[in-house]
Amino acid sequence: MANRGSFSGKIGFILAAAGSAVGLGNIWRFPYLAGQNGGAAFLVIYLICIFTLCFPVMIGEIAIGRKAQSDAYGSYQKLGGGKWGYLGLFGILAGVFILSFYNVVAGWAFGYFLEISFGNLLDTQDFGAFFGTYINNVGIISVFSIGFMVLTALVVSQGVQKGIEAANKIMMPALYAILIGLIIYSLTLPNAIEGVKFYLVPNLSEINTQTLFDGLRQAFFSLSLGMGTLMTYGSYVDKKQNIVASASIISIADTSVAFLAGLMVFPMVAAIGAYDVQGPSLVFVVLTEVFHNMGPTTGKIVGGSFFLLLCFAALTSTISLLEVPVAYLVDQKKLPRKPVVWGVATLIFVVGIPSLLSQGKVEFFSHLTFYKDRDFLTFISDMCDLSLTIGGCMLCIFIRGKWKIANMNEELSIGNPGYMNSYLRKYVSFSIMWTCPILLGILSLLIIFDKFVGIEYIFG
Ligand code: PHE
């Protein structure tokens, strides 16, 4: 046990878990999902999902990891016995697939950072066309994706304290500093206030089933919940710490970064009136055009900082994603960390190749006939999101039916003596027994139906 590694203390764990949570999901995906779903209306749904469904699951997930002191498979197996370990394996597999496409998008961000800071990307005229061509340049994107994976592996191979914790201690403060700087700048742009209004004044008529599905899956994805990342990180936490307090800080940190990312992006969108640009290209196309308009020097500095921010956010998340399968192989198969890290990283890059080719390069992966003609990257990311909500639902069923709520509460009381008599205990216990499993189960089924058939057949 002694050589599993552990965080040095409270701050180390919180920074690493917040680093895992804050990622491309917050800065790249949250703003475009909000844009597609009526701005503030989406924010409202998102916050409700975080509070009612995600927060209790997060507490449960960390508690399982700390109690069992093992990887995702080992934790379920230790506390549940029987076939419960498979639930951990399901999460580990989901993590492998998430990292496979996540690393491709991280490769785009890494490429943009280098091309803006040291190349002449900002001299381009048509940024939409440029982005489309760029991400189909398989040679370049492979180099940057491999580069990103190598950075991730270098950190993870150093172990929990010297690698993961140390990297987060540098990158997380840097990330906040860049983000705040960019928001201040963004708010001085012409029309900024219109962008802020679009983002913050809720138009409740925009809320529909899609807003709800997108809000839910984004909340799970953004908090890195439901697949074992927080369980694995939780297993490196010592017994003195207050899990509930840590989970609160992690949730607030993640949510505030998503919120702030919107506050940075929408004034920029408003500056060029590009409200109609939707989807994954939002930050790569609209923001790049704004950087271009700032003139060569300012554009390079502000644009370079933005993509550096995106890279830091992505890296602290890819580190946590790689750690999940690595911890499994190190704990269960007793394999040495370094070779495992490089082996798994290579494998995941290979699994990501269809995503890399799916942006138009290879017709088959770009238009999946069984998936409403969408591309493979969208398909795999949708399936991973789904596995997170299913994973969260199963986690509650596991705690309720197998490990037992009383045992969870006992674990949560360690380092938090007042917990047993608190309202929070009642809220979390009730959520894990009822609200979370029921709602997550129903919503997951509806999302499956929507993805493959179309929810309009039910709700018109
Ligand atoms: N939370 C990360 C993000 O928002 C993504 C992630 C998902 C990381 C699941 C780990 C596990 O970008």
Coordinates of C-alpha atoms and ligand atoms in Angstrom, one line a residue:
M1 CA 0.0 0.0 0.0
A2 CA 2.8 2.4 0.9
N3 CA 3.9 2.9 -2.7
R4 CA 0.5 3.9 -4.1
G5 CA 1.2 7.5 -3.6
S6 CA -0.9 10.2 -2.0
F7 CA -1.5 14.0 -2.0
S8 CA 0.6 16.0 0.4
G9 CA -2.5 17.5 2.0
K10 CA -5.8 19.3 1.6
I11 CA -4.6 21.9 -0.9
G12 CA -2.9 19.3 -3.1
F13 CA -6.1 17.2 -3.4
I14 CA -8.4 20.2 -4.0
L15 CA -6.2 21.7 -6.6
A16 CA -5.8 18.4 -8.5
A17 CA -9.5 17.6 -8.4
A18 CA -10.4 21.2 -9.4
G19 CA -7.8 20.9 -12.1
S20 CA -9.5 17.7 -13.4
A21 CA -12.9 19.4 -13.3
V22 CA -11.8 22.7 -15.0
G23 CA -11.0 21.8 -18.6
L24 CA -12.1 22.1 -22.2
G25 CA -15.5 21.4 -20.8
N26 CA -15.6 24.8 -19.1
I27 CA -13.8 27.0 -21.5
W28 CA -14.5 25.4 -24.9
R29 CA -17.8 23.5 -24.5
F30 CA -19.8 25.4 -21.8
P31 CA -19.9 28.7 -23.8
Y32 CA -21.0 27.1 -27.0
L33 CA -23.7 24.9 -25.3
A34 CA -24.9 28.0 -23.5
G35 CA -25.0 29.9 -26.8
Q36 CA -27.0 27.1 -28.5
N37 CA -29.4 26.9 -25.6
G38 CA -30.4 30.5 -25.0
G39 CA -27.6 31.8 -22.9
A40 CA -28.8 32.4 -19.3
A41 CA -31.6 29.8 -19.6
F42 CA -28.9 27.2 -19.9
L43 CA -27.0 28.6 -17.0
V44 CA -30.1 28.2 -14.8
I45 CA -30.6 24.6 -15.7
Y46 CA -26.9 23.9 -15.4
L47 CA -26.8 25.2 -11.8
I48 CA -29.8 23.2 -10.8
C49 CA -28.2 20.0 -12.1
I50 CA -25.0 20.8 -10.2
F51 CA -26.8 21.3 -6.9
T52 CA -29.4 18.6 -7.0
L53 CA -27.7 15.8 -8.9
C54 CA -23.9 16.3 -9.2
F55 CA -22.9 17.5 -5.7
P56 CA -24.3 14.5 -3.8
V57 CA -22.8 12.1 -6.4
M58 CA -19.4 13.8 -6.1
I59 CA -19.4 13.4 -2.3
G60 CA -20.4 9.7 -2.7
E61 CA -17.7 9.1 -5.3
I62 CA -14.9 10.6 -3.2
A63 CA -16.1 8.8 -0.1
I64 CA -15.9 5.4 -1.9
G65 CA -12.4 6.1 -3.1
R66 CA -11.1 7.2 0.2
K67 CA -12.7 4.4 2.1
A68 CA -11.4 1.7 -0.2
Q69 CA -8.0 3.4 -0.9
S70 CA -7.9 1.8 -4.4
D71 CA -8.5 2.5 -8.1
A72 CA -12.0 2.6 -9.6
Y73 CA -12.2 -1.2 -10.1
G74 CA -10.6 -2.0 -6.8
S75 CA -12.8 0.4 -4.9
Y76 CA -16.1 -1.1 -6.0
Q77 CA -14.7 -4.6 -5.7
K78 CA -13.4 -4.0 -2.2
L79 CA -16.6 -2.4 -0.8
G80 CA -19.1 -4.4 -2.9
G81 CA -17.6 -7.8 -3.7
G82 CA -19.3 -10.0 -6.3
K83 CA -19.4 -8.4 -9.7
W84 CA -19.4 -4.8 -8.6
G85 CA -15.8 -4.4 -9.8
Y86 CA -17.3 -4.3 -13.4
L87 CA -18.9 -1.0 -12.6
G88 CA -15.4 0.4 -12.0
L89 CA -14.2 -1.2 -15.2
F90 CA -17.1 0.5 -17.1
G91 CA -15.9 3.8 -15.7
I92 CA -12.3 3.1 -16.6
L93 CA -13.3 2.3 -20.2
A94 CA -15.3 5.5 -20.4
G95 CA -12.3 7.4 -19.2
V96 CA -10.2 5.8 -22.0
F97 CA -12.7 6.9 -24.6
I98 CA -13.1 10.4 -23.2
L99 CA -9.3 10.9 -23.2
S100 CA -9.2 9.6 -26.8
F101 CA -11.3 12.4 -28.3
Y102 CA -10.4 15.0 -25.6
N103 CA -6.8 14.8 -26.6
V104 CA -7.7 15.5 -30.3
V105 CA -9.4 18.7 -29.3
A106 CA -6.5 19.5 -26.9
G107 CA -4.3 19.1 -30.0
W108 CA -6.3 21.7 -31.9
A109 CA -5.9 24.1 -28.9
F110 CA -2.2 23.4 -28.6
G111 CA -1.8 24.0 -32.4
Y112 CA -3.7 27.3 -32.2
F113 CA -1.6 28.4 -29.3
L114 CA 1.6 27.9 -31.2
E115 CA 0.3 29.2 -34.5
I116 CA -1.0 32.4 -33.0
S117 CA 1.9 33.1 -30.6
F118 CA 4.8 32.1 -33.0
G119 CA 3.2 31.8 -36.4
N120 CA 1.0 34.0 -38.5
L121 CA -2.4 32.4 -38.0
L122 CA -3.9 35.9 -37.3
D123 CA -3.1 37.1 -40.8
T124 CA -5.8 34.8 -42.1
Q125 CA -8.9 36.3 -43.7
D126 CA -11.6 33.6 -43.4
F127 CA -11.3 32.1 -39.9
G128 CA -14.1 29.6 -40.4
A129 CA -12.5 28.2 -43.5
F130 CA -9.1 28.2 -41.9
F131 CA -10.3 26.2 -38.9
G132 CA -12.1 23.6 -41.2
T133 CA -8.9 23.1 -43.2
Y134 CA -6.6 23.1 -40.1
I135 CA -8.4 20.3 -38.2
N136 CA -8.4 18.2 -41.3
N137 CA -4.7 18.5 -41.7
V138 CA -4.1 15.1 -40.2
G139 CA -0.3 15.4 -40.1
I140 CA -0.3 18.6 -38.1
I141 CA -3.1 17.6 -35.7
S142 CA -1.4 14.2 -35.1
V143 CA 1.9 16.0 -34.2
F144 CA 0.1 18.3 -31.7
S145 CA -2.1 15.6 -30.3
I146 CA 0.9 13.4 -29.7
G147 CA 2.7 16.3 -28.2
F148 CA -0.1 16.9 -25.8
M149 CA -0.3 13.2 -24.9
V150 CA 3.5 13.2 -24.2
L151 CA 3.1 16.2 -21.8
T152 CA 0.3 14.4 -20.0
A153 CA 2.3 11.2 -19.8
L154 CA 5.4 13.0 -18.5
V155 CA 3.4 14.4 -15.6
V156 CA 1.5 11.2 -14.8
S157 CA 4.7 9.1 -14.9
Q158 CA 6.1 11.2 -12.0
G159 CA 3.4 9.9 -9.7
V160 CA 0.8 11.5 -7.6
Q161 CA 2.7 14.1 -5.5
K162 CA 5.7 14.9 -7.7
G163 CA 3.7 14.8 -11.0
I164 CA 0.0 15.4 -10.7
E165 CA 0.0 17.6 -7.6
A166 CA 3.1 19.6 -8.6
A167 CA 1.8 20.3 -12.1
N168 CA -1.6 21.4 -10.8
K169 CA 0.0 23.7 -8.2
I170 CA 1.6 25.6 -11.1
M171 CA -1.1 25.5 -13.7
M172 CA -4.2 26.2 -11.7
P173 CA -3.1 29.6 -10.3
A174 CA -1.8 30.5 -13.8
L175 CA -5.1 29.5 -15.3
Y176 CA -7.1 31.8 -12.9
A177 CA -4.7 34.7 -13.5
I178 CA -5.0 34.4 -17.3
L179 CA -8.8 34.0 -17.1
I180 CA -9.3 37.1 -15.0
G181 CA -7.0 39.1 -17.2
L182 CA -8.9 38.1 -20.3
I183 CA -12.3 38.9 -18.7
I184 CA -11.2 42.4 -17.8
Y185 CA -10.0 42.9 -21.4
S186 CA -13.1 41.4 -22.9
L187 CA -15.4 43.7 -20.9
T188 CA -13.8 46.7 -22.4
L189 CA -14.6 45.7 -26.0
P190 CA -17.3 47.6 -27.9
N191 CA -20.8 46.1 -27.4
A192 CA -19.5 44.1 -24.4
I193 CA -22.7 44.8 -22.4
E194 CA -24.9 43.3 -25.1
G195 CA -22.9 40.1 -24.9
V196 CA -23.2 40.1 -21.1
K197 CA -27.0 40.6 -21.4
F198 CA -27.3 37.7 -23.8
Y199 CA -25.4 35.6 -21.4
L200 CA -27.0 36.7 -18.1
V201 CA -30.6 37.7 -18.7
P202 CA -32.6 34.4 -18.8
N203 CA -35.1 33.9 -21.5
L204 CA -37.1 31.1 -19.9
S205 CA -39.0 30.4 -23.0
E206 CA -35.8 28.9 -24.5
I207 CA -35.8 26.1 -22.0
N208 CA -36.8 22.8 -23.6
T209 CA -35.9 19.1 -23.3
Q210 CA -32.6 19.8 -25.2
T211 CA -31.6 22.4 -22.7
L212 CA -32.2 20.0 -19.9
F213 CA -30.2 17.1 -21.5
D214 CA -27.4 19.4 -22.5
G215 CA -27.3 21.0 -19.0
L216 CA -27.2 17.6 -17.3
R217 CA -24.5 16.0 -19.4
Q218 CA -22.4 19.1 -19.3
A219 CA -22.6 19.2 -15.5
F220 CA -21.4 15.6 -15.2
F221 CA -18.7 16.1 -17.7
S222 CA -17.5 19.3 -16.3
L223 CA -17.2 18.0 -12.8
S224 CA -15.4 14.8 -14.0
L225 CA -18.1 12.8 -12.3
G226 CA -19.4 9.3 -12.8
M227 CA -16.4 7.4 -14.2
G228 CA -13.9 7.1 -11.4
T229 CA -11.6 10.1 -11.7
L230 CA -12.7 11.5 -8.3
M231 CA -12.8 8.0 -6.8
T232 CA -9.2 7.5 -7.9
Y233 CA -8.1 11.0 -6.7
G234 CA -10.1 10.4 -3.5
S235 CA -8.1 7.2 -2.8
Y236 CA -5.0 9.4 -2.5
V237 CA -6.6 11.5 0.2
D238 CA -5.8 10.9 3.9
K239 CA -8.4 10.3 6.6
K240 CA -7.9 13.7 8.3
Q241 CA -9.6 15.5 5.5
N242 CA -13.2 16.8 5.3
I243 CA -14.6 15.3 2.1
V244 CA -17.8 17.4 2.1
A245 CA -15.9 20.7 2.4
S246 CA -13.4 19.6 -0.3
A247 CA -16.3 18.6 -2.6
S248 CA -17.9 22.0 -2.1
I249 CA -14.8 23.9 -3.0
I250 CA -14.2 21.7 -6.1
S251 CA -17.8 22.3 -7.3
I252 CA -17.6 26.0 -6.7
A253 CA -14.2 26.3 -8.4
D254 CA -15.4 24.4 -11.5
T255 CA -18.7 26.2 -11.8
S256 CA -17.1 29.6 -11.3
V257 CA -14.7 28.9 -14.1
A258 CA -17.5 27.9 -16.5
F259 CA -19.4 31.0 -15.5
L260 CA -16.4 33.2 -15.9
A261 CA -15.5 31.6 -19.3
G262 CA -18.9 32.7 -20.5
L263 CA -18.3 36.2 -19.2
M264 CA -15.1 36.3 -21.2
V265 CA -16.5 34.7 -24.4
F266 CA -19.8 36.5 -24.9
P267 CA -18.5 40.1 -25.0
M268 CA -16.1 38.9 -27.7
V269 CA -19.0 37.2 -29.6
A270 CA -20.9 40.5 -29.3
A271 CA -17.9 42.5 -30.5
I272 CA -18.4 41.0 -34.0
G273 CA -22.1 40.2 -33.6
A274 CA -21.4 36.5 -34.3
Y275 CA -24.3 35.1 -32.2
D276 CA -25.1 32.7 -34.9
V277 CA -21.8 30.8 -34.9
Q278 CA -22.5 27.6 -33.0
G279 CA -20.9 24.5 -31.9
P280 CA -17.3 23.4 -31.4
S281 CA -16.0 26.2 -33.7
L282 CA -17.2 29.0 -31.4
V283 CA -13.9 29.7 -29.7
F284 CA -11.7 28.7 -32.5
V285 CA -13.4 30.8 -35.1
V286 CA -15.2 33.7 -33.4
L287 CA -12.5 34.4 -30.8
T288 CA -9.7 34.1 -33.3
E289 CA -11.4 36.8 -35.5
V290 CA -11.7 39.0 -32.5
F291 CA -8.0 38.6 -31.8
H292 CA -7.3 39.4 -35.4
N293 CA -9.2 42.7 -35.1
M294 CA -7.1 43.7 -32.2
G295 CA -4.1 44.3 -34.4
P296 CA -1.0 42.1 -34.8
T297 CA 0.8 42.6 -31.4
T298 CA -2.2 42.8 -29.1
G299 CA -3.9 40.0 -31.0
K300 CA -0.8 37.8 -30.5
I301 CA -0.6 38.5 -26.8
V302 CA -4.3 38.2 -26.0
G303 CA -5.0 35.3 -28.4
G304 CA -1.8 33.5 -27.3
S305 CA -2.9 33.9 -23.7
F306 CA -6.4 32.6 -24.4
F307 CA -5.1 29.4 -26.1
L308 CA -2.5 28.9 -23.4
L309 CA -5.3 29.1 -20.9
L310 CA -7.2 26.4 -22.9
C311 CA -4.1 24.2 -22.9
F312 CA -3.5 24.5 -19.2
A313 CA -7.1 23.7 -18.5
A314 CA -7.0 20.7 -20.9
L315 CA -3.7 19.4 -19.5
T316 CA -4.9 19.3 -15.8
S317 CA -7.9 17.3 -17.1
T318 CA -6.0 14.9 -19.4
I319 CA -3.7 14.1 -16.5
S320 CA -6.6 13.0 -14.3
L321 CA -8.1 11.0 -17.2
L322 CA -4.8 9.1 -17.8
E323 CA -4.4 8.4 -14.1
V324 CA -7.6 6.4 -13.9
P325 CA -6.5 3.4 -16.2
V326 CA -2.9 3.8 -14.9
A327 CA -4.0 3.5 -11.3
Y328 CA -6.0 0.4 -12.2
L329 CA -3.1 -1.4 -13.8
V330 CA -0.7 -0.3 -11.1
D331 CA -3.0 -1.4 -8.2
Q332 CA -4.6 -4.5 -9.7
K333 CA -2.0 -5.9 -12.0
K334 CA 1.0 -4.7 -9.9
L335 CA 2.7 -3.3 -13.0
P336 CA 5.4 -0.5 -12.7
R337 CA 4.0 3.0 -13.2
K338 CA 6.3 4.4 -15.9
P339 CA 5.9 1.7 -18.6
V340 CA 2.2 1.5 -17.8
V341 CA 1.8 5.3 -18.4
W342 CA 3.6 5.2 -21.8
G343 CA 1.8 2.1 -22.9
V344 CA -1.7 3.4 -22.0
A345 CA -1.0 6.8 -23.5
T346 CA 0.0 5.2 -26.8
L347 CA -3.1 3.0 -26.8
I348 CA -5.4 5.9 -26.1
F349 CA -3.8 7.9 -28.9
V350 CA -4.6 5.1 -31.3
V351 CA -8.1 4.8 -30.0
G352 CA -8.5 8.5 -30.8
I353 CA -7.5 8.2 -34.5
P354 CA -11.1 7.8 -35.8
S355 CA -12.0 11.0 -33.9
L356 CA -9.0 12.7 -35.5
L357 CA -10.2 11.6 -39.0
S358 CA -13.8 12.5 -38.4
Q359 CA -13.8 16.2 -39.2
G360 CA -14.2 15.6 -43.0
K361 CA -10.9 13.8 -43.7
V362 CA -12.5 10.3 -43.9
E363 CA -16.0 10.2 -45.2
F364 CA -17.0 7.1 -43.2
F365 CA -16.1 8.7 -39.8
S366 CA -17.4 12.1 -40.8
H367 CA -20.9 11.0 -41.5
L368 CA -22.1 8.1 -39.4
T369 CA -25.2 6.8 -41.0
F370 CA -26.4 5.1 -37.9
Y371 CA -26.0 8.3 -35.9
K372 CA -28.1 10.8 -37.9
D373 CA -25.1 11.6 -40.1
R374 CA -23.1 13.1 -37.3
D375 CA -19.3 12.7 -37.0
F376 CA -17.4 10.1 -35.0
L377 CA -16.0 12.7 -32.5
T378 CA -19.5 13.9 -31.7
F379 CA -20.7 10.3 -31.4
I380 CA -18.0 9.2 -29.0
S381 CA -18.4 12.3 -26.9
D382 CA -22.1 11.8 -26.7
M383 CA -21.7 8.2 -25.7
C384 CA -19.1 9.1 -23.0
D385 CA -21.4 11.8 -21.6
L386 CA -24.1 9.2 -21.4
S387 CA -21.9 6.7 -19.6
L388 CA -21.2 9.4 -17.0
T389 CA -24.9 9.9 -16.1
I390 CA -25.4 6.1 -16.1
G391 CA -22.3 5.7 -14.0
G392 CA -23.6 8.3 -11.6
C393 CA -26.9 6.5 -11.3
M394 CA -25.2 3.2 -10.7
L395 CA -23.0 4.8 -8.1
C396 CA -26.0 5.8 -6.1
I397 CA -27.6 2.4 -6.5
F398 CA -24.3 0.9 -5.3
I399 CA -24.2 3.1 -2.2
R400 CA -27.8 2.6 -1.4
G401 CA -28.1 -1.1 -2.0
K402 CA -24.7 -2.5 -1.3
W403 CA -22.3 -0.3 0.6
K404 CA -25.1 1.3 2.5
I405 CA -25.7 4.9 3.3
A406 CA -24.7 4.5 7.0
N407 CA -21.2 3.4 5.9
M408 CA -20.9 6.4 3.6
N409 CA -22.0 8.7 6.4
E410 CA -19.5 7.2 8.7
E411 CA -16.7 7.8 6.2
L412 CA -17.9 11.3 5.7
S413 CA -17.8 12.0 9.4
I414 CA -14.1 11.3 9.5
G415 CA -12.5 14.7 9.5
N416 CA -16.0 16.3 9.8
P417 CA -17.3 15.5 13.3
G418 CA -20.5 17.7 13.0
Y419 CA -21.6 15.9 9.8
M420 CA -23.9 13.3 11.4
N421 CA -26.1 16.0 12.9
S422 CA -26.2 18.3 10.0
Y423 CA -28.9 19.2 7.5
L424 CA -26.4 18.5 4.8
R425 CA -26.2 14.8 5.8
K426 CA -29.9 14.6 5.4
Y427 CA -29.8 16.3 2.0
V428 CA -27.0 14.2 0.7
S429 CA -28.4 10.9 2.0
F430 CA -31.9 11.6 0.6
S431 CA -30.4 12.6 -2.8
I432 CA -28.3 9.5 -3.1
M433 CA -31.3 7.3 -2.0
W434 CA -34.0 8.9 -4.1
T435 CA -33.5 12.0 -6.2
C436 CA -30.2 11.1 -8.0
P437 CA -30.8 7.4 -8.9
I438 CA -34.4 8.0 -10.1
L439 CA -33.8 11.2 -12.1
L440 CA -30.5 10.1 -13.5
G441 CA -32.0 6.8 -14.5
I442 CA -35.0 8.4 -16.3
L443 CA -32.9 11.1 -17.9
S444 CA -30.3 8.7 -19.2
L445 CA -33.0 6.6 -20.8
L446 CA -34.5 9.7 -22.4
I447 CA -31.1 10.8 -23.7
I448 CA -30.6 7.4 -25.3
F449 CA -33.9 7.7 -26.9
D450 CA -33.2 11.2 -28.1
K451 CA -29.8 10.4 -29.6
F452 CA -31.0 7.4 -31.6
V453 CA -34.6 8.1 -32.3
G454 CA -35.4 11.7 -31.5
I455 CA -37.2 13.0 -28.4
E456 CA -39.6 15.0 -30.6
Y457 CA -41.5 11.7 -31.0
I458 CA -42.4 11.9 -27.4
F459 CA -42.7 15.6 -26.6
G460 CA -43.5 16.9 -30.1
Ligands
PHE1 N1 -14.0 17.8 -16.4 C1 -13.2 17.9 -17.6 C2 -13.6 19.2 -18.4 O1 -14.5 19.9 -18.0 C3 -13.4 16.7 -18.5 C4 -13.3 15.4 -17.7 C5 -14.3 14.5 -17.7 C6 -12.1 15.0 -17.0 C7 -14.3 13.3 -17.0 C8 -12.0 13.9 -16.3 C9 -13.1 13.0 -16.3 O2 -13.0 19.4 -19.4

